One Martini backbone bead per residue (centre of mass of N, CA, C, O) as a GRO file, in nm:
protein
   68
    1UNK     BB    1   0.090   0.040   0.029
    2UNK     BB    2   0.094   0.350  -0.048
    3UNK     BB    3   0.215   0.677   0.096
    4UNK     BB    4   0.172   0.805  -0.186
    5UNK     BB    5   0.112   0.945  -0.460
    6UNK     BB    6  -0.008   0.772  -0.781
    7UNK     BB    7   0.031   0.969  -0.999
    8UNK     BB    8   0.065   0.977  -1.336
    9UNK     BB    9   0.324   1.093  -1.518
   10UNK     BB   10   0.456   1.155  -1.827
   11UNK     BB   11   0.733   1.238  -1.662
   12UNK     BB   12   0.976   1.041  -1.554
   13UNK     BB   13   1.234   1.083  -1.285
   14UNK     BB   14   1.473   0.890  -1.151
   15UNK     BB   15   1.680   1.100  -1.053
   16UNK     BB   16   1.487   1.261  -0.874
   17UNK     BB   17   1.406   1.023  -0.695
   18UNK     BB   18   1.693   0.966  -0.590
   19UNK     BB   19   1.736   1.242  -0.460
   20UNK     BB   20   1.499   1.229  -0.266
   21UNK     BB   21   1.597   0.975  -0.121
   22UNK     BB   22   1.867   1.090  -0.021
   23UNK     BB   23   1.742   1.318   0.146
   24UNK     BB   24   1.580   1.136   0.334
   25UNK     BB   25   1.817   0.976   0.447
   26UNK     BB   26   1.974   1.215   0.564
   27UNK     BB   27   1.751   1.306   0.759
   28UNK     BB   28   1.732   1.038   0.916
   29UNK     BB   29   2.022   1.038   1.019
   30UNK     BB   30   2.003   1.295   1.185
   31UNK     BB   31   1.775   1.197   1.369
   32UNK     BB   32   1.926   0.951   1.482
   33UNK     BB   33   2.158   1.107   1.614
   34UNK     BB   34   1.983   1.282   1.799
   35UNK     BB   35   1.851   1.046   1.948
   36UNK     BB   36   2.112   0.925   2.059
   37UNK     BB   37   2.188   1.172   2.230
   38UNK     BB   38   1.938   1.163   2.408
   39UNK     BB   39   1.987   0.882   2.528
   40UNK     BB   40   2.263   0.948   2.653
   41UNK     BB   41   2.161   1.172   2.841
   42UNK     BB   42   1.966   0.997   3.000
   43UNK     BB   43   2.171   0.787   3.095
   44UNK     BB   44   2.349   0.986   3.254
   45UNK     BB   45   2.122   1.076   3.454
   46UNK     BB   46   2.058   0.770   3.559
   47UNK     BB   47   2.334   0.729   3.636
   48UNK     BB   48   2.562   0.684   3.851
   49UNK     BB   49   2.802   0.831   3.999
   50UNK     BB   50   3.134   0.844   3.956
   51UNK     BB   51   3.437   0.867   3.938
   52UNK     BB   52   3.655   1.083   3.808
   53UNK     BB   53   3.780   0.870   3.619
   54UNK     BB   54   3.517   0.772   3.488
   55UNK     BB   55   3.426   1.044   3.381
   56UNK     BB   56   3.675   1.098   3.203
   57UNK     BB   57   3.652   0.842   3.028
   58UNK     BB   58   3.370   0.904   2.916
   59UNK     BB   59   3.445   1.171   2.780
   60UNK     BB   60   3.666   1.060   2.595
   61UNK     BB   61   3.485   0.861   2.440
   62UNK     BB   62   3.290   1.077   2.334
   63UNK     BB   63   3.501   1.238   2.174
   64UNK     BB   64   3.598   1.007   1.992
   65UNK     BB   65   3.316   0.942   1.869
   66UNK     BB   66   3.262   1.236   1.754
   67UNK     BB   67   3.538   1.244   1.567
   68UNK     BB   68   3.477   0.990   1.363
   0.00000   0.00000   0.00000
C-alpha cells in the first residue's frame, strides 16, 4: 500500500526520485543521530555518578566517538 500519491505523470524522472530518496535518507540519519544523543543524555542522567576517573574516561570516549 503506497504512502504517497500514485498519480502517473507523463514524464517520470528516476534521477529526481533518486535525489529525493537520498535527501530523505540524509534527513533520517540526522534524526537518528540526534535521537541517539538524547538517549545518551538520558542514560547519563539516570546512571549513578562514578569516580572522577570514570567520569573522565567516559568523557574521553564520548569525544573520540564524536570525532570519528
